[in-house]
Coordinates of C-alpha atoms in Angstrom, one line a residue:
M93 CA -37.2 1.8 12.7
K94 CA -34.3 4.3 14.5
K95 CA -30.5 1.0 14.4
L96 CA -31.8 1.3 11.0
L97 CA -31.9 4.9 10.2
L98 CA -28.7 5.2 12.5
T99 CA -27.5 2.9 10.3
S100 CA -28.5 4.8 7.8
V101 CA -26.5 7.6 8.9
L102 CA -24.0 6.2 9.9
A103 CA -23.0 5.1 6.4
L104 CA -23.5 7.8 4.9
S105 CA -21.5 9.8 7.0
A106 CA -19.2 7.7 6.5
L107 CA -18.8 7.9 2.9
A108 CA -18.5 11.7 3.1
A109 CA -16.2 11.3 5.0
N110 CA -13.9 9.1 2.8
A111 CA -15.2 11.0 -0.2
N112 CA -13.6 14.3 1.4
Q113 CA -10.4 12.7 2.3
T114 CA -7.5 13.8 0.4
L115 CA -4.6 11.8 0.0
T116 CA -1.2 13.1 -0.9
F117 CA 1.4 10.8 -2.2
A118 CA 4.8 11.2 -2.4
T119 CA 7.0 10.4 -5.4
E120 CA 10.4 10.7 -7.2
P121 CA 9.3 11.8 -10.4
S122 CA 12.2 10.2 -12.6
Y123 CA 12.0 6.8 -13.3
A124 CA 10.8 5.8 -16.8
P125 CA 7.5 4.6 -17.0
F126 CA 7.0 4.6 -12.7
E127 CA 6.7 7.7 -12.6
I128 CA 7.7 11.3 -14.8
T129 CA 7.1 14.6 -15.4
N130 CA 5.4 15.1 -19.2
E131 CA 6.5 17.9 -21.7
K132 CA 3.8 19.1 -19.9
G133 CA 5.2 19.7 -16.3
E134 CA 2.1 16.6 -15.1
L135 CA 3.4 13.9 -13.1
V136 CA 2.4 10.9 -15.8
G137 CA 3.4 7.4 -15.6
F138 CA 1.9 3.4 -12.9
D139 CA 2.2 4.0 -10.7
I140 CA 0.9 8.1 -10.9
D141 CA -2.1 5.9 -12.7
L142 CA -2.3 3.3 -9.7
A143 CA -2.7 6.2 -7.5
K144 CA -5.6 8.2 -9.2
A145 CA -7.9 4.7 -8.8
L146 CA -7.5 3.6 -5.3
C147 CA -8.0 6.8 -4.3
E148 CA -11.0 7.3 -7.6
E149 CA -11.7 3.6 -6.1
M150 CA -11.4 4.6 -2.1
Q151 CA -13.5 7.7 -3.5
A152 CA -11.1 10.1 -1.6
T153 CA -9.3 12.9 -3.5
C154 CA -5.6 12.5 -5.1
Q155 CA -2.0 14.4 -5.1
F156 CA 0.9 14.2 -5.7
K157 CA 4.3 15.6 -3.4
T158 CA 8.1 15.4 -5.9
Q159 CA 11.1 14.5 -4.1
S160 CA 14.5 12.6 -3.6
F161 CA 13.8 9.0 -2.9
D162 CA 16.1 8.2 -0.8
S163 CA 14.3 11.0 1.6
L164 CA 11.4 9.2 1.4
I165 CA 10.9 6.8 3.8
A166 CA 12.2 10.3 6.5
D167 CA 9.7 12.4 5.2
L168 CA 6.7 10.0 5.2
K169 CA 8.1 8.5 9.5
M170 CA 7.8 12.3 10.8
K171 CA 3.8 12.6 9.1
K172 CA 4.8 14.7 5.8
F173 CA 2.4 13.5 3.1
D174 CA 0.0 9.9 3.2
A175 CA 2.0 7.3 1.7
A176 CA 4.8 7.3 -1.0
I177 CA 4.6 5.1 -4.3
S178 CA 8.1 5.0 -5.8
A179 CA 8.7 2.1 -7.5
M180 CA 10.3 1.3 -3.7
D181 CA 10.7 -2.8 -2.9
I182 CA 9.2 -3.9 -0.1
T183 CA 12.8 -5.0 2.1
E184 CA 12.9 -6.1 5.5
A185 CA 14.6 -3.3 6.3
R186 CA 12.9 -0.1 5.1
A187 CA 9.4 -2.5 6.6
R188 CA 10.8 -2.2 10.0
Q189 CA 10.7 1.7 9.6
V190 CA 7.0 2.0 7.5
A191 CA 4.4 -0.5 7.0
F192 CA 3.4 -1.0 3.4
T193 CA 0.6 -2.1 1.2
D194 CA 0.1 -5.2 -0.2
P195 CA 3.1 -6.1 -3.3
Y196 CA 0.9 -4.0 -6.6
Y197 CA 4.3 -5.1 -9.0
D198 CA 6.6 -8.0 -9.2
S199 CA 10.3 -6.1 -9.2
S200 CA 13.4 -7.5 -11.8
A201 CA 16.9 -5.4 -12.1
A202 CA 19.5 -5.3 -14.6
F203 CA 23.3 -4.6 -16.2
L204 CA 23.2 -1.6 -18.9
A205 CA 25.9 -0.8 -20.9
V206 CA 27.2 0.4 -24.2
K207 CA 26.7 -2.7 -26.4
G208 CA 30.5 -4.5 -27.0
K209 CA 32.0 -1.8 -24.5
A210 CA 31.0 -3.7 -21.0
T211 CA 30.1 -7.1 -19.4
P212 CA 28.4 -8.1 -15.8
A213 CA 32.8 -10.2 -15.8
T214 CA 34.6 -7.1 -17.7
A215 CA 32.8 -3.7 -16.3
K216 CA 35.1 -2.0 -13.7
T217 CA 32.9 1.0 -12.2
V218 CA 28.8 0.8 -12.5
G219 CA 26.3 3.9 -11.6
V220 CA 23.2 2.7 -9.1
Q221 CA 20.7 5.2 -8.1
T222 CA 21.6 6.3 -4.0
G223 CA 19.3 5.5 -1.8
S224 CA 18.1 1.8 -4.0
T225 CA 17.9 -1.6 -3.0
F226 CA 20.4 -1.8 -6.0
Q227 CA 22.9 -0.3 -4.6
Q228 CA 22.3 -2.4 -1.6
Y229 CA 22.1 -5.5 -3.1
L230 CA 25.4 -4.3 -5.4
V231 CA 27.5 -3.2 -2.2
K232 CA 26.8 -6.9 -0.9
N233 CA 27.6 -9.0 -4.2
G234 CA 29.4 -6.3 -6.0
K235 CA 32.3 -5.5 -4.3
Q236 CA 34.3 -7.1 -7.4
Y237 CA 32.6 -3.3 -8.5
Q238 CA 33.7 0.9 -7.8
L239 CA 29.8 1.9 -7.6
K240 CA 29.2 5.3 -7.6
P241 CA 25.6 7.0 -6.6
Y242 CA 23.9 9.3 -7.7
V243 CA 20.9 10.8 -6.9
S244 CA 18.8 9.6 -10.1
L245 CA 18.5 6.8 -12.2
Q246 CA 18.7 9.8 -15.0
T247 CA 22.0 11.0 -14.8
A248 CA 23.6 7.9 -14.3
M249 CA 22.5 7.0 -17.7
L250 CA 23.8 10.0 -18.4
D251 CA 27.8 9.2 -17.0
L252 CA 27.1 5.9 -18.8
K253 CA 26.8 7.9 -22.5
N254 CA 29.2 9.9 -21.5
G255 CA 32.1 6.7 -20.4
R256 CA 31.5 7.9 -17.1
V257 CA 30.9 4.9 -16.0
D258 CA 30.9 1.5 -17.8
M259 CA 27.8 0.0 -17.2
I260 CA 23.9 0.8 -14.4
F261 CA 22.3 -1.1 -12.3
G262 CA 18.7 -0.8 -11.8
D263 CA 15.2 -1.8 -12.5
T264 CA 14.8 -3.6 -15.2
P265 CA 11.6 -2.0 -17.0
V266 CA 12.7 1.7 -16.4
L267 CA 15.9 0.4 -18.1
A268 CA 13.5 -0.8 -20.6
E269 CA 11.1 2.2 -21.8
W270 CA 15.0 4.0 -22.1
L271 CA 16.7 1.4 -24.2
K272 CA 13.4 2.7 -27.0
T273 CA 15.4 5.4 -28.1
E274 CA 18.9 5.1 -27.0
P275 CA 20.0 2.6 -29.3
E276 CA 23.1 1.6 -28.7
F277 CA 22.9 0.4 -25.1
G278 CA 21.9 -2.5 -24.8
F279 CA 21.3 -5.4 -21.3
V280 CA 24.4 -7.2 -20.7
G281 CA 23.9 -10.8 -18.4
E282 CA 21.3 -12.0 -17.1
K283 CA 18.0 -10.8 -15.3
V284 CA 18.3 -10.7 -11.2
V285 CA 15.3 -11.2 -9.4
D286 CA 17.5 -11.9 -5.5
K287 CA 14.2 -12.2 -2.5
D288 CA 16.3 -10.3 0.2
F289 CA 16.3 -7.2 -2.3
F290 CA 13.9 -7.8 -5.1
G291 CA 11.7 -10.5 -4.7
S292 CA 8.4 -9.1 -2.5
G293 CA 8.1 -6.6 -4.6
Y294 CA 7.1 -3.0 -5.0
G295 CA 4.6 -1.8 -2.2
I296 CA 3.2 1.8 -1.0
A297 CA 5.4 3.0 1.8
V298 CA 2.8 4.3 4.5
N299 CA 3.1 6.2 8.0
K300 CA 3.2 2.6 10.7
G301 CA 0.8 4.5 12.6
N302 CA -1.8 4.5 9.4
A303 CA -2.6 1.0 9.8
E304 CA -6.9 2.3 8.8
L305 CA -5.0 3.7 5.2
V306 CA -3.1 0.4 4.8
S307 CA -6.3 -1.9 5.0
K308 CA -8.1 0.4 2.8
L309 CA -5.7 0.9 -0.3
N310 CA -5.1 -3.2 0.8
Q311 CA -8.7 -4.0 0.0
A312 CA -8.2 -0.5 -2.6
L313 CA -6.2 -2.3 -4.7
A314 CA -7.8 -6.0 -4.6
A315 CA -10.7 -4.4 -5.6
I316 CA -9.2 -2.4 -9.0
K317 CA -7.9 -6.0 -10.0
A318 CA -10.7 -6.9 -9.8
N319 CA -12.5 -5.5 -11.9
G320 CA -10.1 -5.2 -14.4
K321 CA -8.7 -1.3 -14.0
Y322 CA -4.8 -2.6 -12.3
Q323 CA -4.9 -4.7 -15.7
Q324 CA -6.0 -1.3 -17.6
I325 CA -3.0 0.8 -16.0
Y326 CA -0.2 -2.2 -16.8
Q327 CA -1.3 -2.0 -20.7
T328 CA -0.5 1.1 -20.6
W329 CA 3.0 1.6 -19.6
M330 CA 4.4 -2.3 -19.1
A331 CA 3.0 -4.3 -22.0
D332 CA 6.0 -4.8 -23.5
K333 CA 8.5 -4.8 -20.9

């Protein structure tokens, strides 16, 4: 009886501790449909809803911190937040610095240009987000281009609109989201799927010293895929991508 009582007390204590846990996710909110700040100043998007669903499954409180994409890994290593969820490709280079959860989204890349103005064969300048795997891909495979790095993809899109670059290269669903309101632009060339840069998909980054959090997030991710919550989030943000 004492053993049973002790086991029950320990289980309840663990549940209570988990319920009181607050998880801080960092993100760069200029990357619709994954993360964006709406007209009310609220963070919304696929990644935001996913993080909230994971927290709910873990019975933890979710909070978010915004910052530039290229500083996410450095600040995560310094433990300024618990995890980074920001459409981040799982790559070998990043995995040497931080731990990743299981992939939660398969990624691909594409070129976008003004319709009839440029193609991957004729373009000279390409805008790309700094610190991204898209930039890394072009550094290796796009030596024919002059690359122009941007802190945010939104700024790159504005320069494309104003004729300062010939194309931009980025995440396919993000560019597809932009095309909804910018019909004068279109995809050019084929989608790019490269295992070394995009093939592993997106993961949630966690400090390497926090294997317990990685395990909990993976368990929660598996649970929301099994109970249908993941598919609901996907349909909300990605159904037409």
